[in-house]
Short mmCIF file of C-alpha atoms and ligand atoms in Angstrom, two decimals:
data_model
loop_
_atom_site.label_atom_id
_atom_site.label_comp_id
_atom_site.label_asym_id
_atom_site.label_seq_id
_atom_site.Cartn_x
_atom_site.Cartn_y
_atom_site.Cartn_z
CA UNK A 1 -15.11 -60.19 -34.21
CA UNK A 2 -15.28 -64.20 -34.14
CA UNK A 3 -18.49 -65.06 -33.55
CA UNK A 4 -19.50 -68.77 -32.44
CA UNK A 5 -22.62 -70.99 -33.51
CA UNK A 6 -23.39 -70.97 -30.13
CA UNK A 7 -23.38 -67.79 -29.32
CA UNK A 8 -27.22 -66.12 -28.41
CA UNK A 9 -29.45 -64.36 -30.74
CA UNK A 10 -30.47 -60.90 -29.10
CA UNK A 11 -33.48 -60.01 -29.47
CA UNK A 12 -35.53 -56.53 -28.23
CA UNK A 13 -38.85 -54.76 -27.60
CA UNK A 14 -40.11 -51.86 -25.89
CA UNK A 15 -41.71 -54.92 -23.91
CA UNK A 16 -43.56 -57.77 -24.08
CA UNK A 17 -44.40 -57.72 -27.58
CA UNK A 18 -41.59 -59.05 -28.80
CA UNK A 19 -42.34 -62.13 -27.10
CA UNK A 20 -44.12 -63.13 -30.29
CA UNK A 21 -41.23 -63.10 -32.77
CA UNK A 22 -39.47 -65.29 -29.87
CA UNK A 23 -42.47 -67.36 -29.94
CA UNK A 24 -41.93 -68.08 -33.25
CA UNK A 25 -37.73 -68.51 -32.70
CA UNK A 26 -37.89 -71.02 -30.02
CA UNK A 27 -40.45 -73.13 -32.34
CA UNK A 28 -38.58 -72.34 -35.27
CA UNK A 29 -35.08 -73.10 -33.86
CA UNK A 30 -35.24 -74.99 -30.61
CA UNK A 31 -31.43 -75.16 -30.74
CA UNK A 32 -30.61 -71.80 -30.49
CA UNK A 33 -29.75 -70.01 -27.67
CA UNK A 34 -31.59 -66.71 -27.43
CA UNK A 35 -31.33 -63.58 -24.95
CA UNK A 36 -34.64 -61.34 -24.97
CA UNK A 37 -34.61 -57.05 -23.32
CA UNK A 38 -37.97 -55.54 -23.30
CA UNK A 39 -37.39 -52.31 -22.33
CA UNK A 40 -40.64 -51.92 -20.04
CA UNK A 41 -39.18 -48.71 -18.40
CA UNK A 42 -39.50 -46.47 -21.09
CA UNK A 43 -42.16 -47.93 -23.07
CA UNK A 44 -44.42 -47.09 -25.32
CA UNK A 45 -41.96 -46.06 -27.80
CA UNK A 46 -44.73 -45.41 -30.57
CA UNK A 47 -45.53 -41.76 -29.15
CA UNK A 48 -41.59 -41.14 -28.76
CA UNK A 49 -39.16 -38.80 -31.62
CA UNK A 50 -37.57 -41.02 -33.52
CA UNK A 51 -34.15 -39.56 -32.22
CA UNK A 52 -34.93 -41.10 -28.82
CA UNK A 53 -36.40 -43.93 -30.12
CA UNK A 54 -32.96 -44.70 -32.69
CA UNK A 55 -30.41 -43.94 -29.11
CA UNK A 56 -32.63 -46.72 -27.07
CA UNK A 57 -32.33 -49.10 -29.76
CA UNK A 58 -28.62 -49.04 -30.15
CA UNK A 59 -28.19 -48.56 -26.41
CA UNK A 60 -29.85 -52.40 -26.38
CA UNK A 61 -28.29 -53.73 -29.37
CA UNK A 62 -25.17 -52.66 -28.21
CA UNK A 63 -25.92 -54.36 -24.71
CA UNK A 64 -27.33 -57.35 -26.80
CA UNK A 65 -23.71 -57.56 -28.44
CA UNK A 66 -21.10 -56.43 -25.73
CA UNK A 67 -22.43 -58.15 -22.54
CA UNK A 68 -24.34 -61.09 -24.15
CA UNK A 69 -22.04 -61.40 -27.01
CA UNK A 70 -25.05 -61.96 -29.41
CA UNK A 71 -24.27 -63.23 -32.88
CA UNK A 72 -26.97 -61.92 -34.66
CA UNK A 73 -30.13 -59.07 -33.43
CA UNK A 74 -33.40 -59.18 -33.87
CA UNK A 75 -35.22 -55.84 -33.55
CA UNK A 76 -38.65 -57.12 -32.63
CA UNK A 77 -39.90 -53.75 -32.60
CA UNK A 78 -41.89 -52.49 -35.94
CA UNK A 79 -41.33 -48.75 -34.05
CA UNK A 80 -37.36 -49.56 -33.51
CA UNK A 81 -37.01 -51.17 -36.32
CA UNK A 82 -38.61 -48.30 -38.46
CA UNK A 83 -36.54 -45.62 -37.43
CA UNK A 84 -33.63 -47.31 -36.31
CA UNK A 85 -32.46 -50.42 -38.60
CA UNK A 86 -29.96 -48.48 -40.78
CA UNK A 87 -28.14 -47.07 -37.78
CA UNK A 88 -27.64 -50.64 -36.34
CA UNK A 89 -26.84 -52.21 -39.77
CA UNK A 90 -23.90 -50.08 -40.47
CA UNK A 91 -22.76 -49.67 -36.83
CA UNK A 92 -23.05 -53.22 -35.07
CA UNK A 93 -20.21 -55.76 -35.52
CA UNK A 94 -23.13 -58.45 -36.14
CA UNK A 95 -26.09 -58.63 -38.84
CA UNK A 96 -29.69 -57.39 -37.90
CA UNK A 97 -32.68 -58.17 -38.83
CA UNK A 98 -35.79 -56.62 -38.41
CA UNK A 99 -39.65 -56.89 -38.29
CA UNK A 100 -40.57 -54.49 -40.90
CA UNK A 101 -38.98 -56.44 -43.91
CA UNK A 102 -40.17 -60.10 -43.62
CA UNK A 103 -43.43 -58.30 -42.58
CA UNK A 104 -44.07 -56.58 -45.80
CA UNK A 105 -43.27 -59.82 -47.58
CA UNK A 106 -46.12 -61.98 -46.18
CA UNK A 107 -48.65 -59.32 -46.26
CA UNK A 108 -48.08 -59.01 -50.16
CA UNK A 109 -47.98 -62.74 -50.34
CA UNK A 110 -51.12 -63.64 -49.16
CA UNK A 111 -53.74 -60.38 -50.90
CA UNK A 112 -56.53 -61.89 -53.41
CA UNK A 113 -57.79 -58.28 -54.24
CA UNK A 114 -54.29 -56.40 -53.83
CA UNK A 115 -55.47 -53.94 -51.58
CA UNK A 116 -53.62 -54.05 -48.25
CA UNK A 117 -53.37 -52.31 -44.87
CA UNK A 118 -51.21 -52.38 -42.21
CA UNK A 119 -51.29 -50.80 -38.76
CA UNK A 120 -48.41 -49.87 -35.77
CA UNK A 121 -48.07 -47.55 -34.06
CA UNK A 122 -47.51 -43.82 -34.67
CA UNK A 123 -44.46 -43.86 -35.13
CA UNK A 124 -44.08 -46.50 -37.31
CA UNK A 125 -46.63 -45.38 -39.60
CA UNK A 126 -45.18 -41.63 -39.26
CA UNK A 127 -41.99 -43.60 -40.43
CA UNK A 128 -43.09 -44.13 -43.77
CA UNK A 129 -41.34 -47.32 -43.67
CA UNK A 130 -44.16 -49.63 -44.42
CA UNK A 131 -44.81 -47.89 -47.66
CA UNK A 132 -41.07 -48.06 -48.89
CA UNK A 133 -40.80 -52.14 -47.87
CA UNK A 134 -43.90 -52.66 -49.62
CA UNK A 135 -42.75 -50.48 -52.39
CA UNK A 136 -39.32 -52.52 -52.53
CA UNK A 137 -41.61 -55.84 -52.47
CA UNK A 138 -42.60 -54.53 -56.15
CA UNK A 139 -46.05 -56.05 -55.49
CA UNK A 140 -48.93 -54.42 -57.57
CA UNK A 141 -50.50 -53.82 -54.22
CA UNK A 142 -52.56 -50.77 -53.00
CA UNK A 143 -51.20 -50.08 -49.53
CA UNK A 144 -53.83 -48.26 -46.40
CA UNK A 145 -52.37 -47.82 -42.93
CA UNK A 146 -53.58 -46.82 -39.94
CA UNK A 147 -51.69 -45.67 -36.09
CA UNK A 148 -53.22 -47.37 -33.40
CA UNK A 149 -52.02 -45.46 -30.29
CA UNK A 150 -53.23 -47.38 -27.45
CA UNK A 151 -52.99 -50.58 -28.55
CA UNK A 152 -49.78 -51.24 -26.81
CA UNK A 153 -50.87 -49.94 -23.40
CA UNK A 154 -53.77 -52.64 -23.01
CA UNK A 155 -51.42 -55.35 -24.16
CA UNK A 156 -49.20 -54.31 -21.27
CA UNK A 157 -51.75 -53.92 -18.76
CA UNK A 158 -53.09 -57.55 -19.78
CA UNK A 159 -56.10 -56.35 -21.08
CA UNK A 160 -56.89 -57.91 -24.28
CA UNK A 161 -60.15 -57.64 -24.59
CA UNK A 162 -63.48 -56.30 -23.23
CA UNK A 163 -65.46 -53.43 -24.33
CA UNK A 164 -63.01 -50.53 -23.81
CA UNK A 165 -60.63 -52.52 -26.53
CA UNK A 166 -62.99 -53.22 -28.36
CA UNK A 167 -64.84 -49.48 -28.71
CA UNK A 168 -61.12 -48.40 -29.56
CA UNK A 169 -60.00 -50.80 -31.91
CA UNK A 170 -63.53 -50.31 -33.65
CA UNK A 171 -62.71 -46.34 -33.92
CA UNK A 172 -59.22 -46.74 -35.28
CA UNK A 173 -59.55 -49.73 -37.43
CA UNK A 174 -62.61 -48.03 -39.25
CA UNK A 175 -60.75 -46.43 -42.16
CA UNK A 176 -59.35 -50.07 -43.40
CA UNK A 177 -62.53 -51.37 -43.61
CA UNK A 178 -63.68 -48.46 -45.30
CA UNK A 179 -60.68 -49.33 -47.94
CA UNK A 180 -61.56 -53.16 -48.29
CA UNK A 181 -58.56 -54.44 -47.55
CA UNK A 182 -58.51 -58.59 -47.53
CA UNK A 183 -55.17 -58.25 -45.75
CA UNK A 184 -54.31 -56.59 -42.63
CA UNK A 185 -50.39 -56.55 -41.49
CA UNK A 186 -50.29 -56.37 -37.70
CA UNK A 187 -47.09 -53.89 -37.57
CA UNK A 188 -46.55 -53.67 -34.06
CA UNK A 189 -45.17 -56.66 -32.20
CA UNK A 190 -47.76 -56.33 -29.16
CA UNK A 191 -50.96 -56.71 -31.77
CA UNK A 192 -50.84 -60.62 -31.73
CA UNK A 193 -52.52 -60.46 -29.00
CA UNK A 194 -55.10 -58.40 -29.66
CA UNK A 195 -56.00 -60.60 -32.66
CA UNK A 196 -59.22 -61.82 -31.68
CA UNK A 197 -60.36 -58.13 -31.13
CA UNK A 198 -59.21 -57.05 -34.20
CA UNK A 199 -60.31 -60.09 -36.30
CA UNK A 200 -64.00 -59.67 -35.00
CA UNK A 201 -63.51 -55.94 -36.02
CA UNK A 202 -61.95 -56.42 -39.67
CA UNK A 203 -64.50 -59.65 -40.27
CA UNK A 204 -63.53 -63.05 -40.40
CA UNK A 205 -62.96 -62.22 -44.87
CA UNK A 206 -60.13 -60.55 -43.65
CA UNK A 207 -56.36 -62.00 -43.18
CA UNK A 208 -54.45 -60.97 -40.41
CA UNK A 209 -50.69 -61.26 -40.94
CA UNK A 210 -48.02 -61.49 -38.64
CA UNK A 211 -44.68 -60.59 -38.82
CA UNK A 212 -43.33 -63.14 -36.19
CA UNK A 213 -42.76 -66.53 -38.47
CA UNK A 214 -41.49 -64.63 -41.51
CA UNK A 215 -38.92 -62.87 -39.54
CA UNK A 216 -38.22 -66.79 -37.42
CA UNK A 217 -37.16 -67.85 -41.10
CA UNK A 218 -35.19 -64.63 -42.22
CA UNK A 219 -33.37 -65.04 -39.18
CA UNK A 220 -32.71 -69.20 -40.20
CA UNK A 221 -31.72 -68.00 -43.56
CA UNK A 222 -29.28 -65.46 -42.30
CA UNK A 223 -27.71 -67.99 -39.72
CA UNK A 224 -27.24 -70.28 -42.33
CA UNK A 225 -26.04 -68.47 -45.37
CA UNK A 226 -23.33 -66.95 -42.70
CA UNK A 227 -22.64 -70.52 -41.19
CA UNK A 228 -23.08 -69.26 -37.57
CA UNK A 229 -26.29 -71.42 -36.64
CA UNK A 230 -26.35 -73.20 -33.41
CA UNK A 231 -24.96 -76.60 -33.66
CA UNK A 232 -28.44 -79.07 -34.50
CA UNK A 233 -28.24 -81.05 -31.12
CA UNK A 234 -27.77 -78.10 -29.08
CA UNK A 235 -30.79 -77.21 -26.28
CA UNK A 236 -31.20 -73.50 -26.91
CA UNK A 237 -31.10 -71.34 -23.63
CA UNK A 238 -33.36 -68.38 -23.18
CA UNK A 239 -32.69 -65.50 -20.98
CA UNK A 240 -34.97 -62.28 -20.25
CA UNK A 241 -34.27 -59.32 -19.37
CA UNK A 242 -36.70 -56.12 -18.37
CA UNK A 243 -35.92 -52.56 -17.77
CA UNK A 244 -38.81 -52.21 -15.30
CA UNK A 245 -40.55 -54.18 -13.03
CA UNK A 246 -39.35 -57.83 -13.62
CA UNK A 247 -41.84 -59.61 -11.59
CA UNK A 248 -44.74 -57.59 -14.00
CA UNK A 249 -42.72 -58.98 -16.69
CA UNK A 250 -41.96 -62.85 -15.44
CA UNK A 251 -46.19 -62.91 -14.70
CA UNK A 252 -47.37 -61.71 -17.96
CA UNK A 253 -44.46 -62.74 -20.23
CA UNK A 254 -45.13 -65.99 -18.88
CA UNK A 255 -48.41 -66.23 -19.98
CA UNK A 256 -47.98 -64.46 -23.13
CA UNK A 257 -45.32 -66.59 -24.23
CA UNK A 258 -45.36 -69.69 -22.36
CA UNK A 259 -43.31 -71.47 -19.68
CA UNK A 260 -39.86 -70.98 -20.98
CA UNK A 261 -40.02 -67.83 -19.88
CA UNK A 262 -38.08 -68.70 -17.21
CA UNK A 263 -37.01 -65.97 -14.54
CA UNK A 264 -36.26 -62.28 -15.74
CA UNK A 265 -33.32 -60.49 -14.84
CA UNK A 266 -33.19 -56.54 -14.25
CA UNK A 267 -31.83 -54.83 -17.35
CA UNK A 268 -29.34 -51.54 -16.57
CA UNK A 269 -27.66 -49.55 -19.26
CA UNK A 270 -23.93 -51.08 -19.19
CA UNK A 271 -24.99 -53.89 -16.55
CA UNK A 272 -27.86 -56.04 -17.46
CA UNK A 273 -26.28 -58.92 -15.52
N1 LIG B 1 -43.84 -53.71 -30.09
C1 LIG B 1 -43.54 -52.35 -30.50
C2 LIG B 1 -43.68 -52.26 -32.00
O1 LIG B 1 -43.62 -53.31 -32.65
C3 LIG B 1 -44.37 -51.42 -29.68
C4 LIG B 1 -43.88 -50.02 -29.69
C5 LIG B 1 -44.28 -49.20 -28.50
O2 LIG B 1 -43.70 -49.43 -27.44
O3 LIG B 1 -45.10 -48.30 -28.65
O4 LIG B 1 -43.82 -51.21 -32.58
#
């Protein structure tokens, strides 16, 4: 398959939470094109087998590839990305990169007292795949994790903070705290934006780590060391795509990411045109 430097990066999420790794694209790499699919209508996928989970994955990649012609996917889903990143390795006709790598790489980076945490969803954490890229990292780091199911709902119902989040995130962050970790990986796209409610729970001593930037410059690397980066004086396009409601999605996107979130188009198996 020839692919262009101009061709789009894909990128996915169960939603809008993968806005935040495209945050971190467009101010990364301006010139590149890039063509987001939350898959809204059949989110959460933290609560879902990982069968189901690994079939909607490749059913977007695939759509990311075939009808976009992306050069390149992101999976900016810790959940997809957990269960999921092998199949789409050794099956798409492009490279893929995703969350959980460059993730496990900052979080190790940045530890004074080498004891860690991370948390995702439950999935992710059932996954085991946090401890094996930490692992692989060869860090001497002691590694705590925690599921937060719930998390992702009040990011997609826009509620990001208040007492209800707050009472929650208290409840389920509790065990971290209790392990004194200095360094907390956010392993779910959607946390971002619950930061402030989960920094005021953890205590301001504690790092919070995204996954977002470190994944923007795996992805630079990757164009570059395969010469397929946009050319430099290019003016990257964006276009978004939702399985569900995409007025829900232009609203909230918008304000989650910022105004070049443009319009969203409705995302179909086979037809997101
Ligand atoms: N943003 C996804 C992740 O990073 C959320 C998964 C979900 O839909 O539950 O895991």
């Amino acid at each position: 398959m020839v692919v262009a430097g101009e061709s789009p990066i894909g990128v996915f999420d169960s939603g809008l939470g993968g806005l935040t790794v495209m945050r971190s694209l467009i101010d990364l790499m301006p010139n590149e094109s890039l063509v987001y699919i939350g898959d809204t209508a059949r989110y959460p996928y933290g609560n879902k087998p990982a069968a189901q989970v690994r079939d909607y994955a490749v059913e977007l990649a695939t759509s990311l590839v075939h009808d976009h012609g992306a050069k390149l996917i992101v999976v900016a889903c810790n959940t997809a990305a957990a269960v999921a990143l092998d199949v789409l390795a050794s099956t798409l006709p492009v490279p893929v990169i995703g969350v959980v790598e460059p993730g496990a790489r900052a979080l190790v980076r940045v530890t004074h007292n080498g004891k860690v945490g991370v948390i995702g969803t439950v999935g992710t954490i059932a996954s085991g795949a946090y401890d094996k890229a930490v692992e692989r990292t060869a860090a001497e780091v002691v590694l705590s994790s925690a599921a937060c199911p719930g998390f992702v709902e009040f990011v997609e119902r826009d509620q990001t903070e208040g007492d209800e989040v707050m009472l929650l995130a208290t409840q389920l962050l509790a065990p971290l705290k209790a392990a004194g970790v200095d360094s907390l990986l956010l392993g779910c796209t959607h946390y971002p934006y619950l930061a402030p409610v989960i920094q005021a729970v953890m205590g301001e001593g504690v790092v919070l780590v995204s996954s977002a930037n470190e994944t923007a410059f795996a992805v630079r690397d990757l164009l570059e060391s395969q010469a397929i980066e946009a050319p430099t004086k290019a003016v990257g396009e964006r276009h978004f795509y939702s399985s569900g409601d995409v007025d829900a999605f232009a609203t909230l996107g918008r304000r989650l990411l910022g105004p070049e979130l443009g319009s969203v188009s409705r995302w179909k198996k086979g037809t997101s045109s």
